[in-house]
Amino acid sequence: MWTRRVIAAVAVTLCVGLSLAWQQKKQPEPFALRISFGHRDTQPTDWSGNLTVQNGKLILLRGWRFAPKDTIEAKQGSWKCTSQRHVAPGKRVAVGRPDAPPAPEPTSIWPVGVELVVEGKSAEVTVQLAQGRFGFRTNELVLGKPLTFLGDQVRVERMPVFEAVCPPAPLKSEQPYQDDYPALWIDPADGRQYVAWISYRAGEDTLYVASRAQSGAPWNLQTLASGDLFRVALAGSSQGLWVVWSAQLQGNWDLYGRQIDARGHSGEVVRLTEAPGSDMWHRMVSDRRGRLWLVWQGFRNGQADILARVFDGRWHPEMRISDSAANDWDPAVVADTELDRVWIAWDTYEPGYYD
């Protein structure tokens, strides 16, 4: 599993952001909100408090950027939390001489807060903090236009409705699952939703795929692969969904895939790359004709190039996309909505630095 630098060790919940338009019409429209505190703090500050909901129902309450010592009582609608000092967003440590003392790390106070889901289009939410009391109605909130309170110290913003595909592990759990690299695809024909991710636990990775017919329906979970895995890509057509991942076997990373048909049955594992160099950083998209385009970074003759394969009922041979004599990294691909083509972008070291 690839190692990553993180500011704090936290249990990660894999969540899927679902548009409010997907909610079933018969169900009361839920509102997902984030209330964040401490936007003008210069020192760590206690932002403990509680909230009440009238003309509606509180469905979910959880912490946002909580430290291990912060707590929440969801049933009581209360919490205890403090804004914390971390590396300042957008800042970097100045580069100095190797023999000089390290430069001080630029820091700032990070806001902390709570996330909640409220049922009720005109529900009234009242928040009580030591710093003051304020309230708002859910129908006052618009995506992208937060409300501010208490001298701009508090921000309330509407979020896409979220739900946990797999529940988070309790804090300080022994060998918890750590979920990463999610990929989402929604079938435009019938609205079926798919989400895939890599889950790490006890020295091994597992590739999971969850699917369901519509929002609110239970998730059907499948295990597609296990071992030393990296990243997952999803794309589908009328012939079904393809799931592609990178796996390390005998010291080499290659791409592998499995097809899932409309009934949810998965086919055999197909090896998609054969070269001795590592193949990874893959992405996939379906074009307007229903073909699947898989792009990735592959090492060929000691150099990283951008490569692609097309699936139109069968996988065609790989094509080299980048033509520079330098390393090319981490491609992205998107289908043109008007013309019969796709666009592929990547990083290149051709000018002597990455662009």
mmCIF file of C-alpha atoms in Angstrom:
data_model
loop_
_atom_site.group_PDB
_atom_site.id
_atom_site.type_symbol
_atom_site.label_atom_id
_atom_site.label_comp_id
_atom_site.label_asym_id
_atom_site.label_seq_id
_atom_site.Cartn_x
_atom_site.Cartn_y
_atom_site.Cartn_z
ATOM 1 C CA MET A 1 0.000 0.000 0.000
ATOM 2 C CA TRP A 2 1.293 3.414 -0.878
ATOM 3 C CA THR A 3 2.268 5.445 2.149
ATOM 4 C CA ARG A 4 0.922 8.931 2.606
ATOM 5 C CA ARG A 5 1.757 11.867 4.843
ATOM 6 C CA VAL A 6 -1.180 12.939 6.948
ATOM 7 C CA ILE A 7 -1.519 15.655 9.544
ATOM 8 C CA ALA A 8 -3.282 13.371 12.024
ATOM 9 C CA ALA A 9 -4.109 9.685 12.112
ATOM 10 C CA VAL A 10 -7.856 9.442 11.731
ATOM 11 C CA ALA A 11 -10.328 6.724 10.892
ATOM 12 C CA VAL A 12 -11.474 7.506 7.361
ATOM 13 C CA THR A 13 -15.078 6.964 6.347
ATOM 14 C CA LEU A 14 -15.635 6.429 2.653
ATOM 15 C CA CYS A 15 -18.563 8.613 1.688
ATOM 16 C CA VAL A 16 -20.388 9.175 -1.552
ATOM 17 C CA GLY A 17 -21.711 12.661 -2.368
ATOM 18 C CA LEU A 18 -25.154 12.210 -3.900
ATOM 19 C CA SER A 19 -27.060 14.990 -5.639
ATOM 20 C CA LEU A 20 -30.265 16.026 -3.900
ATOM 21 C CA ALA A 21 -32.066 15.415 -7.178
ATOM 22 C CA TRP A 22 -31.540 11.679 -6.734
ATOM 23 C CA GLN A 23 -33.642 11.549 -3.580
ATOM 24 C CA GLN A 24 -36.893 9.672 -3.950
ATOM 25 C CA LYS A 25 -39.862 12.009 -4.349
ATOM 26 C CA LYS A 26 -41.924 10.231 -1.695
ATOM 27 C CA GLN A 27 -39.284 10.861 0.965
ATOM 28 C CA PRO A 28 -39.013 14.233 2.762
ATOM 29 C CA GLU A 29 -36.129 16.158 1.279
ATOM 30 C CA PRO A 30 -33.084 15.935 3.556
ATOM 31 C CA PHE A 31 -30.636 18.810 3.994
ATOM 32 C CA ALA A 32 -26.957 18.122 4.628
ATOM 33 C CA LEU A 33 -25.205 20.975 6.436
ATOM 34 C CA ARG A 34 -21.786 21.823 7.799
ATOM 35 C CA ILE A 35 -21.430 24.261 10.683
ATOM 36 C CA SER A 36 -17.800 25.297 11.153
ATOM 37 C CA PHE A 37 -16.355 27.378 13.988
ATOM 38 C CA GLY A 38 -13.229 29.445 14.525
ATOM 39 C CA HIS A 39 -12.727 31.126 11.144
ATOM 40 C CA ARG A 40 -11.027 34.091 12.816
ATOM 41 C CA ASP A 41 -9.266 32.263 15.633
ATOM 42 C CA THR A 42 -5.652 33.160 16.340
ATOM 43 C CA GLN A 43 -5.322 30.631 19.165
ATOM 44 C CA PRO A 44 -6.960 27.229 19.772
ATOM 45 C CA THR A 45 -10.458 27.937 21.057
ATOM 46 C CA ASP A 46 -13.180 25.818 22.682
ATOM 47 C CA TRP A 47 -16.215 25.622 20.395
ATOM 48 C CA SER A 48 -18.302 23.154 22.381
ATOM 49 C CA GLY A 49 -22.055 23.524 22.077
ATOM 50 C CA ASN A 50 -25.391 21.991 21.159
ATOM 51 C CA LEU A 51 -28.218 22.402 18.689
ATOM 52 C CA THR A 52 -31.966 21.820 18.482
ATOM 53 C CA VAL A 53 -34.227 21.290 15.463
ATOM 54 C CA GLN A 54 -37.854 22.431 15.236
ATOM 55 C CA ASN A 55 -40.334 21.698 12.430
ATOM 56 C CA GLY A 56 -37.994 18.937 11.291
ATOM 57 C CA LYS A 57 -35.871 16.018 12.432
ATOM 58 C CA LEU A 58 -32.163 15.613 13.060
ATOM 59 C CA ILE A 59 -31.122 12.441 11.195
ATOM 60 C CA LEU A 60 -27.350 12.538 11.605
ATOM 61 C CA LEU A 61 -24.754 14.525 13.541
ATOM 62 C CA ARG A 62 -21.000 13.941 13.377
ATOM 63 C CA GLY A 63 -17.765 15.820 13.918
ATOM 64 C CA TRP A 64 -15.784 17.598 11.202
ATOM 65 C CA ARG A 65 -12.011 17.887 11.704
ATOM 66 C CA PHE A 66 -12.393 16.491 15.198
ATOM 67 C CA ALA A 67 -9.236 15.671 17.161
ATOM 68 C CA PRO A 68 -9.116 12.393 19.123
ATOM 69 C CA LYS A 69 -10.013 14.222 22.337
ATOM 70 C CA ASP A 70 -13.100 15.885 20.762
ATOM 71 C CA THR A 71 -16.427 14.151 21.392
ATOM 72 C CA ILE A 72 -19.975 14.201 20.096
ATOM 73 C CA GLU A 73 -23.315 13.105 21.538
ATOM 74 C CA ALA A 74 -25.459 12.715 18.449
ATOM 75 C CA LYS A 75 -28.693 11.811 20.270
ATOM 76 C CA GLN A 76 -28.399 14.874 22.517
ATOM 77 C CA GLY A 77 -27.294 17.098 19.652
ATOM 78 C CA SER A 78 -24.204 18.247 21.549
ATOM 79 C CA TRP A 79 -20.430 18.215 21.094
ATOM 80 C CA LYS A 80 -17.114 19.200 22.650
ATOM 81 C CA CYS A 81 -14.397 20.403 20.271
ATOM 82 C CA THR A 82 -11.550 22.884 19.949
ATOM 83 C CA SER A 83 -10.046 24.572 16.894
ATOM 84 C CA GLN A 84 -6.450 23.416 16.362
ATOM 85 C CA ARG A 85 -3.184 24.718 14.941
ATOM 86 C CA HIS A 86 -1.893 22.911 11.852
ATOM 87 C CA VAL A 87 0.245 23.630 8.767
ATOM 88 C CA ALA A 88 -1.206 26.729 7.104
ATOM 89 C CA PRO A 89 -3.228 25.945 3.935
ATOM 90 C CA GLY A 90 -1.429 27.091 0.805
ATOM 91 C CA LYS A 91 1.861 27.651 2.623
ATOM 92 C CA ARG A 92 5.126 25.758 2.404
ATOM 93 C CA VAL A 93 8.315 25.554 4.417
ATOM 94 C CA ALA A 94 11.045 27.772 2.959
ATOM 95 C CA VAL A 95 13.917 25.863 1.330
ATOM 96 C CA GLY A 96 17.225 26.558 3.060
ATOM 97 C CA ARG A 97 20.815 25.362 3.066
ATOM 98 C CA PRO A 98 21.334 21.747 4.166
ATOM 99 C CA ASP A 99 23.684 22.855 6.943
ATOM 100 C CA ALA A 100 21.329 25.585 8.208
ATOM 101 C CA PRO A 101 18.698 25.093 10.938
ATOM 102 C CA PRO A 102 15.315 24.097 9.522
ATOM 103 C CA ALA A 103 12.968 26.963 8.810
ATOM 104 C CA PRO A 104 9.923 27.276 11.089
ATOM 105 C CA GLU A 105 6.810 25.601 9.763
ATOM 106 C CA PRO A 106 4.088 28.109 8.794
ATOM 107 C CA THR A 107 0.950 27.350 10.795
ATOM 108 C CA SER A 108 -2.536 28.702 11.303
ATOM 109 C CA ILE A 109 -5.644 27.811 13.269
ATOM 110 C CA TRP A 110 -7.880 25.389 11.420
ATOM 111 C CA PRO A 111 -11.651 25.722 11.937
ATOM 112 C CA VAL A 112 -13.508 22.786 13.469
ATOM 113 C CA GLY A 113 -17.180 21.932 13.222
ATOM 114 C CA VAL A 114 -20.063 19.506 12.909
ATOM 115 C CA GLU A 115 -21.896 18.003 9.945
ATOM 116 C CA LEU A 116 -25.565 17.163 10.128
ATOM 117 C CA VAL A 117 -28.459 15.909 8.048
ATOM 118 C CA VAL A 118 -31.840 17.485 8.773
ATOM 119 C CA GLU A 119 -35.205 16.329 7.459
ATOM 120 C CA GLY A 120 -37.604 19.153 6.734
ATOM 121 C CA LYS A 121 -37.591 21.851 4.044
ATOM 122 C CA SER A 122 -38.287 24.644 6.529
ATOM 123 C CA ALA A 123 -36.727 23.129 9.630
ATOM 124 C CA GLU A 124 -35.446 25.635 12.191
ATOM 125 C CA VAL A 125 -31.964 24.948 13.594
ATOM 126 C CA THR A 126 -30.813 26.749 16.747
ATOM 127 C CA VAL A 127 -27.178 26.531 17.857
ATOM 128 C CA GLN A 128 -25.973 27.409 21.355
ATOM 129 C CA LEU A 129 -22.256 28.066 21.978
ATOM 130 C CA ALA A 130 -20.344 29.755 24.769
ATOM 131 C CA GLN A 131 -19.623 32.534 22.230
ATOM 132 C CA GLY A 132 -23.319 33.125 21.555
ATOM 133 C CA ARG A 133 -26.577 31.818 20.129
ATOM 134 C CA PHE A 134 -27.806 31.878 16.532
ATOM 135 C CA GLY A 135 -30.357 30.166 14.309
ATOM 136 C CA PHE A 136 -31.377 29.632 10.679
ATOM 137 C CA ARG A 137 -33.900 27.762 8.518
ATOM 138 C CA THR A 138 -32.862 25.029 6.113
ATOM 139 C CA ASN A 139 -34.679 26.721 3.216
ATOM 140 C CA GLU A 140 -32.382 29.745 3.638
ATOM 141 C CA LEU A 141 -29.352 27.725 2.554
ATOM 142 C CA VAL A 142 -28.191 27.512 -1.042
ATOM 143 C CA LEU A 143 -25.287 25.388 -2.291
ATOM 144 C CA GLY A 144 -22.174 27.565 -2.607
ATOM 145 C CA LYS A 145 -23.584 30.455 -0.549
ATOM 146 C CA PRO A 146 -22.756 29.973 3.147
ATOM 147 C CA LEU A 147 -24.324 31.969 5.962
ATOM 148 C CA THR A 148 -22.071 33.568 8.597
ATOM 149 C CA PHE A 149 -22.727 34.313 12.269
ATOM 150 C CA LEU A 150 -21.007 35.681 15.392
ATOM 151 C CA GLY A 151 -18.773 38.155 13.616
ATOM 152 C CA ASP A 152 -17.880 35.775 10.762
ATOM 153 C CA GLN A 153 -16.482 33.260 13.264
ATOM 154 C CA VAL A 154 -19.146 30.693 12.340
ATOM 155 C CA ARG A 155 -20.036 29.509 8.859
ATOM 156 C CA VAL A 156 -23.114 27.442 7.893
ATOM 157 C CA GLU A 157 -23.129 25.899 4.434
ATOM 158 C CA ARG A 158 -25.333 23.449 2.616
ATOM 159 C CA MET A 159 -23.614 20.287 1.393
ATOM 160 C CA PRO A 160 -24.593 17.451 -0.948
ATOM 161 C CA VAL A 161 -26.406 14.750 0.980
ATOM 162 C CA PHE A 162 -23.887 12.146 2.112
ATOM 163 C CA GLU A 163 -24.064 8.655 3.502
ATOM 164 C CA ALA A 164 -21.514 6.077 4.577
ATOM 165 C CA VAL A 165 -21.098 3.129 2.223
ATOM 166 C CA CYS A 166 -19.038 1.371 4.889
ATOM 167 C CA PRO A 167 -19.209 2.481 8.532
ATOM 168 C CA PRO A 168 -16.132 4.057 10.139
ATOM 169 C CA ALA A 169 -14.079 2.082 12.622
ATOM 170 C CA PRO A 170 -14.171 3.355 16.221
ATOM 171 C CA LEU A 171 -11.209 5.491 17.228
ATOM 172 C CA LYS A 172 -8.214 3.500 18.497
ATOM 173 C CA SER A 173 -9.479 0.290 16.880
ATOM 174 C CA GLU A 174 -6.878 -2.396 16.341
ATOM 175 C CA GLN A 175 -6.046 -2.857 12.652
ATOM 176 C CA PRO A 176 -9.078 -0.945 11.306
ATOM 177 C CA TYR A 177 -9.977 -0.888 7.632
ATOM 178 C CA GLN A 178 -8.547 2.212 5.927
ATOM 179 C CA ASP A 179 -10.465 3.097 2.764
ATOM 180 C CA ASP A 180 -8.979 5.124 -0.067
ATOM 181 C CA TYR A 181 -8.956 5.826 -3.839
ATOM 182 C CA PRO A 182 -12.750 5.846 -4.373
ATOM 183 C CA ALA A 183 -14.217 5.822 -7.896
ATOM 184 C CA LEU A 184 -17.873 6.482 -8.742
ATOM 185 C CA TRP A 185 -19.950 5.684 -11.821
ATOM 186 C CA ILE A 186 -23.690 6.088 -12.412
ATOM 187 C CA ASP A 187 -25.317 4.221 -15.301
ATOM 188 C CA PRO A 188 -27.054 6.874 -17.452
ATOM 189 C CA ALA A 189 -29.522 4.256 -18.739
ATOM 190 C CA ASP A 190 -31.146 3.263 -15.443
ATOM 191 C CA GLY A 191 -29.441 5.332 -12.723
ATOM 192 C CA ARG A 192 -27.757 2.362 -11.022
ATOM 193 C CA GLN A 193 -24.932 3.600 -8.806
ATOM 194 C CA TYR A 194 -21.498 1.999 -8.435
ATOM 195 C CA VAL A 195 -18.663 2.926 -6.096
ATOM 196 C CA ALA A 196 -15.329 1.118 -5.809
ATOM 197 C CA TRP A 197 -12.374 1.620 -3.495
ATOM 198 C CA ILE A 198 -9.201 0.085 -2.109
ATOM 199 C CA SER A 199 -9.347 -0.940 1.555
ATOM 200 C CA TYR A 200 -6.175 -1.600 3.564
ATOM 201 C CA ARG A 201 -6.076 -3.767 6.673
ATOM 202 C CA ALA A 202 -3.455 -5.884 8.400
ATOM 203 C CA GLY A 203 -0.873 -5.599 5.620
ATOM 204 C CA GLU A 204 -3.183 -6.399 2.695
ATOM 205 C CA ASP A 205 -5.340 -4.423 0.274
ATOM 206 C CA THR A 206 -8.829 -5.425 -0.833
ATOM 207 C CA LEU A 207 -10.790 -4.046 -3.789
ATOM 208 C CA TYR A 208 -14.487 -3.571 -3.027
ATOM 209 C CA VAL A 209 -17.322 -2.617 -5.393
ATOM 210 C CA ALA A 210 -20.729 -1.595 -4.052
ATOM 211 C CA SER A 211 -23.801 -1.082 -6.245
ATOM 212 C CA ARG A 212 -27.477 -0.319 -5.865
ATOM 213 C CA ALA A 213 -30.439 0.403 -8.122
ATOM 214 C CA GLN A 214 -31.299 3.826 -6.676
ATOM 215 C CA SER A 215 -30.657 6.205 -3.803
ATOM 216 C CA GLY A 216 -31.952 4.861 -0.524
ATOM 217 C CA ALA A 217 -31.682 1.240 -1.605
ATOM 218 C CA PRO A 218 -29.268 -1.073 0.231
ATOM 219 C CA TRP A 219 -25.757 -1.463 -1.195
ATOM 220 C CA ASN A 220 -24.729 -4.790 -2.717
ATOM 221 C CA LEU A 221 -21.064 -5.340 -1.824
ATOM 222 C CA GLN A 222 -18.606 -7.430 -3.852
ATOM 223 C CA THR A 223 -14.936 -8.246 -3.355
ATOM 224 C CA LEU A 224 -13.062 -8.250 -6.654
ATOM 225 C CA ALA A 225 -9.380 -8.596 -5.710
ATOM 226 C CA SER A 226 -6.911 -8.673 -2.841
ATOM 227 C CA GLY A 227 -3.146 -8.352 -2.438
ATOM 228 C CA ASP A 228 -0.861 -5.359 -3.001
ATOM 229 C CA LEU A 229 -3.216 -2.998 -4.867
ATOM 230 C CA PHE A 230 -3.230 0.652 -5.943
ATOM 231 C CA ARG A 231 -6.050 2.840 -7.215
ATOM 232 C CA VAL A 232 -9.251 1.843 -9.012
ATOM 233 C CA ALA A 233 -11.050 3.169 -12.103
ATOM 234 C CA LEU A 234 -14.663 2.602 -13.218
ATOM 235 C CA ALA A 235 -16.457 3.101 -16.524
ATOM 236 C CA GLY A 236 -19.334 1.367 -18.216
ATOM 237 C CA SER A 237 -21.271 0.953 -21.436
ATOM 238 C CA SER A 238 -24.233 -1.063 -22.701
ATOM 239 C CA GLN A 239 -22.029 -4.144 -22.388
ATOM 240 C CA GLY A 240 -21.520 -3.680 -18.649
ATOM 241 C CA LEU A 241 -19.157 -2.065 -16.195
ATOM 242 C CA TRP A 242 -15.379 -2.484 -16.159
ATOM 243 C CA VAL A 243 -13.367 -2.165 -12.934
ATOM 244 C CA VAL A 244 -9.606 -1.672 -13.396
ATOM 245 C CA TRP A 245 -6.872 -1.628 -10.744
ATOM 246 C CA SER A 246 -3.101 -1.853 -10.457
ATOM 247 C CA ALA A 247 -1.594 -4.818 -8.610
ATOM 248 C CA GLN A 248 1.967 -5.685 -7.669
ATOM 249 C CA LEU A 249 3.035 -9.266 -8.383
ATOM 250 C CA GLN A 250 6.649 -10.445 -8.234
ATOM 251 C CA GLY A 251 7.962 -6.883 -8.024
ATOM 252 C CA ASN A 252 6.040 -5.443 -10.991
ATOM 253 C CA TRP A 253 2.894 -3.321 -11.079
ATOM 254 C CA ASP A 254 0.416 -4.183 -13.838
ATOM 255 C CA LEU A 255 -3.185 -3.283 -14.652
ATOM 256 C CA TYR A 256 -5.954 -5.834 -14.190
ATOM 257 C CA GLY A 257 -9.685 -5.630 -14.781
ATOM 258 C CA ARG A 258 -12.997 -7.409 -14.297
ATOM 259 C CA GLN A 259 -16.303 -6.822 -16.045
ATOM 260 C CA ILE A 260 -19.593 -6.667 -14.138
ATOM 261 C CA ASP A 261 -22.769 -7.331 -16.141
ATOM 262 C CA ALA A 262 -26.219 -5.799 -15.648
ATOM 263 C CA ARG A 263 -27.164 -8.570 -13.179
ATOM 264 C CA GLY A 264 -24.152 -7.771 -11.016
ATOM 265 C CA HIS A 265 -22.156 -10.867 -11.969
ATOM 266 C CA SER A 266 -18.410 -10.313 -12.297
ATOM 267 C CA GLY A 267 -16.266 -12.014 -14.941
ATOM 268 C CA GLU A 268 -12.788 -13.415 -14.739
ATOM 269 C CA VAL A 269 -9.762 -11.233 -13.976
ATOM 270 C CA VAL A 270 -8.166 -9.928 -17.196
ATOM 271 C CA ARG A 271 -4.548 -8.781 -17.266
ATOM 272 C CA LEU A 272 -4.392 -5.535 -19.262
ATOM 273 C CA THR A 273 -0.633 -4.806 -19.314
ATOM 274 C CA GLU A 274 2.264 -7.188 -19.931
ATOM 275 C CA ALA A 275 5.404 -4.997 -20.004
ATOM 276 C CA PRO A 276 8.052 -5.419 -17.279
ATOM 277 C CA GLY A 277 7.781 -1.729 -16.277
ATOM 278 C CA SER A 278 5.281 -0.502 -13.695
ATOM 279 C CA ASP A 279 1.790 0.471 -14.911
ATOM 280 C CA MET A 280 -0.354 2.648 -12.639
ATOM 281 C CA TRP A 281 -2.073 6.056 -12.160
ATOM 282 C CA HIS A 282 -4.910 4.828 -14.364
ATOM 283 C CA ARG A 283 -8.209 6.488 -15.206
ATOM 284 C CA MET A 284 -11.093 5.461 -17.437
ATOM 285 C CA VAL A 285 -14.043 7.047 -19.251
ATOM 286 C CA SER A 286 -16.780 6.001 -21.684
ATOM 287 C CA ASP A 287 -17.207 8.074 -24.864
ATOM 288 C CA ARG A 288 -20.354 9.079 -26.737
ATOM 289 C CA ARG A 289 -20.243 5.866 -28.797
ATOM 290 C CA GLY A 290 -20.046 3.662 -25.731
ATOM 291 C CA ARG A 291 -16.372 2.762 -26.046
ATOM 292 C CA LEU A 292 -14.231 2.662 -22.919
ATOM 293 C CA TRP A 293 -10.922 4.514 -22.840
ATOM 294 C CA LEU A 294 -8.344 3.413 -20.283
ATOM 295 C CA VAL A 295 -5.321 5.687 -19.834
ATOM 296 C CA TRP A 296 -2.372 5.195 -17.498
ATOM 297 C CA GLN A 297 1.282 5.901 -16.774
ATOM 298 C CA GLY A 298 3.537 3.043 -17.804
ATOM 299 C CA PHE A 299 7.300 2.635 -17.683
ATOM 300 C CA ARG A 300 8.718 1.452 -20.997
ATOM 301 C CA ASN A 301 12.486 1.134 -21.447
ATOM 302 C CA GLY A 302 13.083 2.982 -18.185
ATOM 303 C CA GLN A 303 10.895 5.970 -19.102
ATOM 304 C CA ALA A 304 7.387 6.886 -17.955
ATOM 305 C CA ASP A 305 4.957 7.368 -20.838
ATOM 306 C CA ILE A 306 1.204 7.884 -21.098
ATOM 307 C CA LEU A 307 -0.523 4.888 -22.657
ATOM 308 C CA ALA A 308 -4.109 3.990 -23.574
ATOM 309 C CA ARG A 309 -6.307 1.047 -24.507
ATOM 310 C CA VAL A 310 -9.827 1.045 -25.958
ATOM 311 C CA PHE A 311 -12.622 -1.439 -25.251
ATOM 312 C CA ASP A 312 -15.496 -1.800 -27.746
ATOM 313 C CA GLY A 313 -16.420 -5.378 -27.007
ATOM 314 C CA ARG A 314 -12.756 -6.381 -26.951
ATOM 315 C CA TRP A 315 -9.611 -4.719 -25.647
ATOM 316 C CA HIS A 316 -7.482 -3.237 -28.434
ATOM 317 C CA PRO A 317 -3.652 -3.120 -28.166
ATOM 318 C CA GLU A 318 -2.089 -0.364 -26.077
ATOM 319 C CA MET A 319 -1.220 2.948 -27.716
ATOM 320 C CA ARG A 320 1.490 5.367 -26.662
ATOM 321 C CA ILE A 321 -0.139 8.779 -26.177
ATOM 322 C CA SER A 322 2.752 10.997 -25.021
ATOM 323 C CA ASP A 323 5.692 11.439 -27.389
ATOM 324 C CA SER A 324 8.260 13.343 -25.328
ATOM 325 C CA ALA A 325 11.698 11.968 -24.511
ATOM 326 C CA ALA A 326 11.146 12.807 -20.834
ATOM 327 C CA ASN A 327 9.002 11.233 -18.139
ATOM 328 C CA ASP A 328 5.231 11.747 -18.367
ATOM 329 C CA TRP A 329 3.006 11.212 -15.336
ATOM 330 C CA ASP A 330 -0.520 10.869 -13.941
ATOM 331 C CA PRO A 331 -2.951 11.206 -16.884
ATOM 332 C CA ALA A 332 -6.591 12.310 -16.860
ATOM 333 C CA VAL A 333 -9.172 11.588 -19.574
ATOM 334 C CA VAL A 334 -12.563 13.040 -20.464
ATOM 335 C CA ALA A 335 -14.915 12.323 -23.368
ATOM 336 C CA ASP A 336 -15.909 15.109 -25.750
ATOM 337 C CA THR A 337 -19.671 15.661 -25.588
ATOM 338 C CA GLU A 338 -19.964 16.988 -29.160
ATOM 339 C CA LEU A 339 -17.272 15.293 -31.261
ATOM 340 C CA ASP A 340 -16.125 11.683 -31.565
ATOM 341 C CA ARG A 341 -12.970 11.995 -29.486
ATOM 342 C CA VAL A 342 -11.536 12.073 -25.978
ATOM 343 C CA TRP A 343 -9.131 14.523 -24.377
ATOM 344 C CA ILE A 344 -6.134 13.279 -22.390
ATOM 345 C CA ALA A 345 -3.960 15.481 -20.147
ATOM 346 C CA TRP A 346 -0.824 14.646 -18.136
ATOM 347 C CA ASP A 347 2.283 16.013 -16.425
ATOM 348 C CA THR A 348 5.519 16.076 -18.452
ATOM 349 C CA TYR A 349 9.150 16.757 -17.575
ATOM 350 C CA GLU A 350 9.969 17.664 -21.203
ATOM 351 C CA PRO A 351 10.997 21.306 -20.498
ATOM 352 C CA GLY A 352 13.233 20.206 -17.590
ATOM 353 C CA TYR A 353 10.553 20.574 -14.920
ATOM 354 C CA TYR A 354 7.027 19.216 -14.567
ATOM 355 C CA ASP A 355 4.217 21.020 -16.418
#
